[in-house]
mmCIF file with all atom_site columns, C-alpha atoms in Angstrom:
data_model
loop_
_atom_site.group_PDB
_atom_site.id
_atom_site.type_symbol
_atom_site.label_atom_id
_atom_site.label_alt_id
_atom_site.label_comp_id
_atom_site.label_asym_id
_atom_site.label_entity_id
_atom_site.label_seq_id
_atom_site.pdbx_PDB_ins_code
_atom_site.Cartn_x
_atom_site.Cartn_y
_atom_site.Cartn_z
_atom_site.occupancy
_atom_site.B_iso_or_equiv
_atom_site.pdbx_formal_charge
_atom_site.auth_seq_id
_atom_site.auth_comp_id
_atom_site.auth_asym_id
_atom_site.auth_atom_id
_atom_site.pdbx_PDB_model_num
ATOM 1   C CA . GLN A 1 1   ? 17.307  -8.253  -12.071 1.00 0.00 ? 1   GLN A CA 1
ATOM 2   C CA . GLY A 1 2   ? 15.250  -11.112 -10.688 1.00 0.00 ? 2   GLY A CA 1
ATOM 3   C CA . GLN A 1 3   ? 12.705  -13.351 -12.225 1.00 0.00 ? 3   GLN A CA 1
ATOM 4   C CA . LEU A 1 4   ? 9.533   -15.153 -11.283 1.00 0.00 ? 4   LEU A CA 1
ATOM 5   C CA . VAL A 1 5   ? 9.411   -18.875 -11.957 1.00 0.00 ? 5   VAL A CA 1
ATOM 6   C CA . GLU A 1 6   ? 6.258   -20.876 -11.283 1.00 0.00 ? 6   GLU A CA 1
ATOM 7   C CA . SER A 1 7   ? 6.047   -24.610 -10.692 1.00 0.00 ? 7   SER A CA 1
ATOM 8   C CA . GLY A 1 8   ? 3.734   -27.170 -9.169  1.00 0.00 ? 8   GLY A CA 1
ATOM 9   C CA . GLY A 1 9   ? 0.978   -27.285 -11.734 1.00 0.00 ? 9   GLY A CA 1
ATOM 10  C CA . GLY A 1 10  ? -0.458  -30.575 -12.897 1.00 0.00 ? 10  GLY A CA 1
ATOM 11  C CA . SER A 1 11  ? -3.555  -32.613 -13.495 1.00 0.00 ? 11  SER A CA 1
ATOM 12  C CA . VAL A 1 12  ? -5.839  -33.537 -10.610 1.00 0.00 ? 12  VAL A CA 1
ATOM 13  C CA . GLN A 1 13  ? -9.326  -34.862 -10.163 1.00 0.00 ? 13  GLN A CA 1
ATOM 14  C CA . ALA A 1 14  ? -12.127 -32.639 -8.990  1.00 0.00 ? 14  ALA A CA 1
ATOM 15  C CA . GLY A 1 15  ? -11.956 -32.281 -5.251  1.00 0.00 ? 15  GLY A CA 1
ATOM 16  C CA . GLY A 1 16  ? -8.196  -32.672 -5.264  1.00 0.00 ? 16  GLY A CA 1
ATOM 17  C CA . PHE A 1 17  ? -5.460  -30.252 -4.330  1.00 0.00 ? 17  PHE A CA 1
ATOM 18  C CA . LEU A 1 18  ? -2.228  -28.757 -5.590  1.00 0.00 ? 18  LEU A CA 1
ATOM 19  C CA . ARG A 1 19  ? 0.404   -26.399 -4.269  1.00 0.00 ? 19  ARG A CA 1
ATOM 20  C CA . LEU A 1 20  ? 1.873   -23.917 -6.701  1.00 0.00 ? 20  LEU A CA 1
ATOM 21  C CA . SER A 1 21  ? 5.243   -22.325 -6.074  1.00 0.00 ? 21  SER A CA 1
ATOM 22  C CA . CYS A 1 22  ? 6.791   -19.148 -7.397  1.00 0.00 ? 22  CYS A CA 1
ATOM 23  C CA . ALA A 1 23  ? 10.490  -18.571 -6.971  1.00 0.00 ? 23  ALA A CA 1
ATOM 24  C CA . THR A 1 24  ? 10.855  -14.837 -6.360  1.00 0.00 ? 24  THR A CA 1
ATOM 25  C CA . SER A 1 25  ? 14.610  -14.443 -6.215  1.00 0.00 ? 25  SER A CA 1
ATOM 26  C CA . GLY A 1 26  ? 15.653  -10.875 -6.860  1.00 0.00 ? 26  GLY A CA 1
ATOM 27  C CA . TYR A 1 27  ? 12.110  -9.558  -6.543  1.00 0.00 ? 27  TYR A CA 1
ATOM 28  C CA . ARG A 1 28  ? 10.871  -9.913  -3.028  1.00 0.00 ? 28  ARG A CA 1
ATOM 29  C CA . ASN A 1 29  ? 13.009  -7.207  -1.449  1.00 0.00 ? 29  ASN A CA 1
ATOM 30  C CA . ARG A 1 30  ? 11.885  -4.682  -4.067  1.00 0.00 ? 30  ARG A CA 1
ATOM 31  C CA . MET A 1 31  ? 8.257   -5.639  -4.524  1.00 0.00 ? 31  MET A CA 1
ATOM 32  C CA . ASN A 1 32  ? 5.692   -5.057  -1.802  1.00 0.00 ? 32  ASN A CA 1
ATOM 33  C CA . CYS A 1 33  ? 2.778   -6.759  -3.496  1.00 0.00 ? 33  CYS A CA 1
ATOM 34  C CA . MET A 1 34  ? 2.758   -10.297 -4.883  1.00 0.00 ? 34  MET A CA 1
ATOM 35  C CA . GLY A 1 35  ? -0.102  -12.083 -6.529  1.00 0.00 ? 35  GLY A CA 1
ATOM 36  C CA . TRP A 1 36  ? -1.417  -15.115 -8.329  1.00 0.00 ? 36  TRP A CA 1
ATOM 37  C CA . PHE A 1 37  ? -3.514  -14.798 -11.464 1.00 0.00 ? 37  PHE A CA 1
ATOM 38  C CA . ARG A 1 38  ? -5.059  -17.320 -13.811 1.00 0.00 ? 38  ARG A CA 1
ATOM 39  C CA . GLN A 1 39  ? -6.292  -17.457 -17.358 1.00 0.00 ? 39  GLN A CA 1
ATOM 40  C CA . ALA A 1 40  ? -8.459  -20.173 -18.849 1.00 0.00 ? 40  ALA A CA 1
ATOM 41  C CA . PRO A 1 41  ? -8.814  -20.669 -22.620 1.00 0.00 ? 41  PRO A CA 1
ATOM 42  C CA . GLY A 1 42  ? -11.168 -18.104 -24.097 1.00 0.00 ? 42  GLY A CA 1
ATOM 43  C CA . LYS A 1 43  ? -11.380 -16.138 -20.869 1.00 0.00 ? 43  LYS A CA 1
ATOM 44  C CA . GLU A 1 44  ? -9.726  -13.016 -19.566 1.00 0.00 ? 44  GLU A CA 1
ATOM 45  C CA . ARG A 1 45  ? -6.957  -13.199 -17.027 1.00 0.00 ? 45  ARG A CA 1
ATOM 46  C CA . GLU A 1 46  ? -8.280  -12.837 -13.507 1.00 0.00 ? 46  GLU A CA 1
ATOM 47  C CA . ALA A 1 47  ? -6.748  -12.194 -10.137 1.00 0.00 ? 47  ALA A CA 1
ATOM 48  C CA . VAL A 1 48  ? -6.863  -15.101 -7.709  1.00 0.00 ? 48  VAL A CA 1
ATOM 49  C CA . ALA A 1 49  ? -5.089  -13.802 -4.626  1.00 0.00 ? 49  ALA A CA 1
ATOM 50  C CA . THR A 1 50  ? -2.602  -11.162 -3.530  1.00 0.00 ? 50  THR A CA 1
ATOM 51  C CA . LEU A 1 51  ? -0.234  -10.854 -0.596  1.00 0.00 ? 51  LEU A CA 1
ATOM 52  C CA . GLY A 1 52  ? 1.113   -7.557  0.610   1.00 0.00 ? 52  GLY A CA 1
ATOM 53  C CA . SER A 1 53  ? 4.380   -7.009  2.423   1.00 0.00 ? 53  SER A CA 1
ATOM 54  C CA . ASP A 1 54  ? 2.256   -6.368  5.511   1.00 0.00 ? 54  ASP A CA 1
ATOM 55  C CA . GLY A 1 55  ? 1.135   -9.984  5.359   1.00 0.00 ? 55  GLY A CA 1
ATOM 56  C CA . VAL A 1 56  ? -2.429  -9.168  4.372   1.00 0.00 ? 56  VAL A CA 1
ATOM 57  C CA . ALA A 1 57  ? -3.903  -11.645 1.891   1.00 0.00 ? 57  ALA A CA 1
ATOM 58  C CA . THR A 1 58  ? -6.855  -10.917 -0.374  1.00 0.00 ? 58  THR A CA 1
ATOM 59  C CA . TYR A 1 59  ? -8.785  -13.472 -2.388  1.00 0.00 ? 59  TYR A CA 1
ATOM 60  C CA . ALA A 1 60  ? -11.157 -13.521 -5.281  1.00 0.00 ? 60  ALA A CA 1
ATOM 61  C CA . GLU A 1 61  ? -14.643 -14.525 -4.233  1.00 0.00 ? 61  GLU A CA 1
ATOM 62  C CA . SER A 1 62  ? -14.508 -17.662 -6.359  1.00 0.00 ? 62  SER A CA 1
ATOM 63  C CA . VAL A 1 63  ? -11.554 -19.116 -4.435  1.00 0.00 ? 63  VAL A CA 1
ATOM 64  C CA . ARG A 1 64  ? -12.018 -17.733 -0.940  1.00 0.00 ? 64  ARG A CA 1
ATOM 65  C CA . GLY A 1 65  ? -11.987 -20.528 1.606   1.00 0.00 ? 65  GLY A CA 1
ATOM 66  C CA . ARG A 1 66  ? -10.377 -22.979 -0.826  1.00 0.00 ? 66  ARG A CA 1
ATOM 67  C CA . PHE A 1 67  ? -7.111  -21.310 -1.841  1.00 0.00 ? 67  PHE A CA 1
ATOM 68  C CA . THR A 1 68  ? -4.389  -19.908 0.396   1.00 0.00 ? 68  THR A CA 1
ATOM 69  C CA . ILE A 1 69  ? -1.570  -17.573 -0.602  1.00 0.00 ? 69  ILE A CA 1
ATOM 70  C CA . PHE A 1 70  ? 1.514   -17.500 1.582   1.00 0.00 ? 70  PHE A CA 1
ATOM 71  C CA . GLU A 1 71  ? 5.252   -17.126 1.333   1.00 0.00 ? 71  GLU A CA 1
ATOM 72  C CA . ASP A 1 72  ? 8.440   -18.507 2.771   1.00 0.00 ? 72  ASP A CA 1
ATOM 73  C CA . ALA A 1 73  ? 10.776  -15.525 2.873   1.00 0.00 ? 73  ALA A CA 1
ATOM 74  C CA . ALA A 1 74  ? 13.784  -17.669 3.734   1.00 0.00 ? 74  ALA A CA 1
ATOM 75  C CA . LYS A 1 75  ? 13.259  -19.648 0.539   1.00 0.00 ? 75  LYS A CA 1
ATOM 76  C CA . ASN A 1 76  ? 12.288  -16.625 -1.571  1.00 0.00 ? 76  ASN A CA 1
ATOM 77  C CA . THR A 1 77  ? 9.165   -18.494 -2.577  1.00 0.00 ? 77  THR A CA 1
ATOM 78  C CA . LEU A 1 78  ? 5.525   -17.506 -2.908  1.00 0.00 ? 78  LEU A CA 1
ATOM 79  C CA . TYR A 1 79  ? 2.944   -20.295 -2.722  1.00 0.00 ? 79  TYR A CA 1
ATOM 80  C CA . LEU A 1 80  ? -0.654  -20.853 -3.640  1.00 0.00 ? 80  LEU A CA 1
ATOM 81  C CA . GLN A 1 81  ? -2.365  -23.796 -1.994  1.00 0.00 ? 81  GLN A CA 1
ATOM 82  C CA . LEU A 1 82  ? -5.332  -24.953 -4.062  1.00 0.00 ? 82  LEU A CA 1
ATOM 83  C CA . ASN A 1 83  ? -7.878  -27.170 -2.302  1.00 0.00 ? 83  ASN A CA 1
ATOM 84  C CA . SER A 1 84  ? -11.246 -28.566 -3.364  1.00 0.00 ? 84  SER A CA 1
ATOM 85  C CA . LEU A 1 85  ? -10.448 -27.974 -7.001  1.00 0.00 ? 85  LEU A CA 1
ATOM 86  C CA . ASN A 1 86  ? -13.234 -27.949 -9.557  1.00 0.00 ? 86  ASN A CA 1
ATOM 87  C CA . SER A 1 87  ? -13.411 -27.618 -13.315 1.00 0.00 ? 87  SER A CA 1
ATOM 88  C CA . GLU A 1 88  ? -13.712 -23.828 -13.058 1.00 0.00 ? 88  GLU A CA 1
ATOM 89  C CA . ASP A 1 89  ? -10.232 -23.707 -11.535 1.00 0.00 ? 89  ASP A CA 1
ATOM 90  C CA . ALA A 1 90  ? -8.545  -25.216 -14.587 1.00 0.00 ? 90  ALA A CA 1
ATOM 91  C CA . ALA A 1 91  ? -6.276  -22.547 -16.089 1.00 0.00 ? 91  ALA A CA 1
ATOM 92  C CA . MET A 1 92  ? -2.748  -21.326 -16.557 1.00 0.00 ? 92  MET A CA 1
ATOM 93  C CA . TYR A 1 93  ? -1.648  -19.816 -13.261 1.00 0.00 ? 93  TYR A CA 1
ATOM 94  C CA . TYR A 1 94  ? 0.762   -16.908 -13.161 1.00 0.00 ? 94  TYR A CA 1
ATOM 95  C CA . CYS A 1 95  ? 2.793   -15.347 -10.405 1.00 0.00 ? 95  CYS A CA 1
ATOM 96  C CA . ALA A 1 96  ? 3.126   -11.559 -10.500 1.00 0.00 ? 96  ALA A CA 1
ATOM 97  C CA . ALA A 1 97  ? 4.810   -8.771  -8.579  1.00 0.00 ? 97  ALA A CA 1
ATOM 98  C CA . VAL A 1 98  ? 4.620   -5.000  -8.298  1.00 0.00 ? 98  VAL A CA 1
ATOM 99  C CA . ARG A 1 99  ? 6.006   -2.243  -6.136  1.00 0.00 ? 99  ARG A CA 1
ATOM 100 C CA . LEU A 1 100 ? 3.128   -0.085  -4.989  1.00 0.00 ? 100 LEU A CA 1
ATOM 101 C CA . SER A 1 101 ? 3.192   3.407   -3.582  1.00 0.00 ? 101 SER A CA 1
ATOM 102 C CA . PRO A 1 102 ? 2.754   3.552   0.189   1.00 0.00 ? 102 PRO A CA 1
ATOM 103 C CA . ARG A 1 103 ? -0.879  4.602   -0.171  1.00 0.00 ? 103 ARG A CA 1
ATOM 104 C CA . ALA A 1 104 ? -1.864  1.784   -2.478  1.00 0.00 ? 104 ALA A CA 1
ATOM 105 C CA . ASN A 1 105 ? -3.595  -1.355  -1.256  1.00 0.00 ? 105 ASN A CA 1
ATOM 106 C CA . CYS A 1 106 ? -2.284  -4.649  -2.564  1.00 0.00 ? 106 CYS A CA 1
ATOM 107 C CA . GLY A 1 107 ? -5.764  -6.141  -2.211  1.00 0.00 ? 107 GLY A CA 1
ATOM 108 C CA . THR A 1 108 ? -7.464  -3.688  -4.565  1.00 0.00 ? 108 THR A CA 1
ATOM 109 C CA . TRP A 1 109 ? -5.893  -5.188  -7.667  1.00 0.00 ? 109 TRP A CA 1
ATOM 110 C CA . SER A 1 110 ? -8.264  -3.430  -10.031 1.00 0.00 ? 110 SER A CA 1
ATOM 111 C CA . ASP A 1 111 ? -6.549  -0.146  -9.159  1.00 0.00 ? 111 ASP A CA 1
ATOM 112 C CA . PHE A 1 112 ? -3.107  -0.974  -10.515 1.00 0.00 ? 112 PHE A CA 1
ATOM 113 C CA . GLU A 1 113 ? -1.129  -3.143  -12.896 1.00 0.00 ? 113 GLU A CA 1
ATOM 114 C CA . PHE A 1 114 ? 1.345   -5.837  -11.961 1.00 0.00 ? 114 PHE A CA 1
ATOM 115 C CA . GLY A 1 115 ? 4.547   -5.159  -13.859 1.00 0.00 ? 115 GLY A CA 1
ATOM 116 C CA . SER A 1 116 ? 6.428   -8.431  -13.505 1.00 0.00 ? 116 SER A CA 1
ATOM 117 C CA . TRP A 1 117 ? 5.147   -11.840 -14.515 1.00 0.00 ? 117 TRP A CA 1
ATOM 118 C CA . GLY A 1 118 ? 6.273   -15.415 -14.600 1.00 0.00 ? 118 GLY A CA 1
ATOM 119 C CA . GLN A 1 119 ? 5.742   -17.822 -17.485 1.00 0.00 ? 119 GLN A CA 1
ATOM 120 C CA . GLY A 1 120 ? 2.918   -19.707 -15.832 1.00 0.00 ? 120 GLY A CA 1
ATOM 121 C CA . THR A 1 121 ? 2.129   -23.220 -14.680 1.00 0.00 ? 121 THR A CA 1
ATOM 122 C CA . GLN A 1 122 ? -0.829  -25.216 -15.969 1.00 0.00 ? 122 GLN A CA 1
ATOM 123 C CA . VAL A 1 123 ? -3.548  -26.606 -13.720 1.00 0.00 ? 123 VAL A CA 1
ATOM 124 C CA . THR A 1 124 ? -5.921  -29.181 -15.189 1.00 0.00 ? 124 THR A CA 1
ATOM 125 C CA . VAL A 1 125 ? -8.924  -30.530 -13.303 1.00 0.00 ? 125 VAL A CA 1
ATOM 126 C CA . SER A 1 126 ? -10.722 -33.661 -14.444 1.00 0.00 ? 126 SER A CA 1
ATOM 127 C CA . SER A 1 127 ? -14.163 -34.706 -13.302 1.00 0.00 ? 127 SER A CA 1
#
């Protein structure tokens, strides 16, 4: 059984950037939908971006144009590039994976639950 391990979080100034990584060893061949989520203190967890095995990426409105989800299959790693960070982006970021049925759409994350989660990596944004 594989595991998801996030890294790359840290503290940056507003306007700065970070690249989060998620080691997906043991998962990628079985899971056809990967995603990044975040949870800020006192707030519910929210989806940030998902990436299907077809290469289609979907983003939350709040991050579209600033964040990019992509993967390096050779390295078994999923990434989330965070640009133009602001205080609203400060949160614990989690990598997640799920195997969807062929009819399901990885981008419609409200329709299903991700079953596998990493431990998270913290992103702090200072003004």
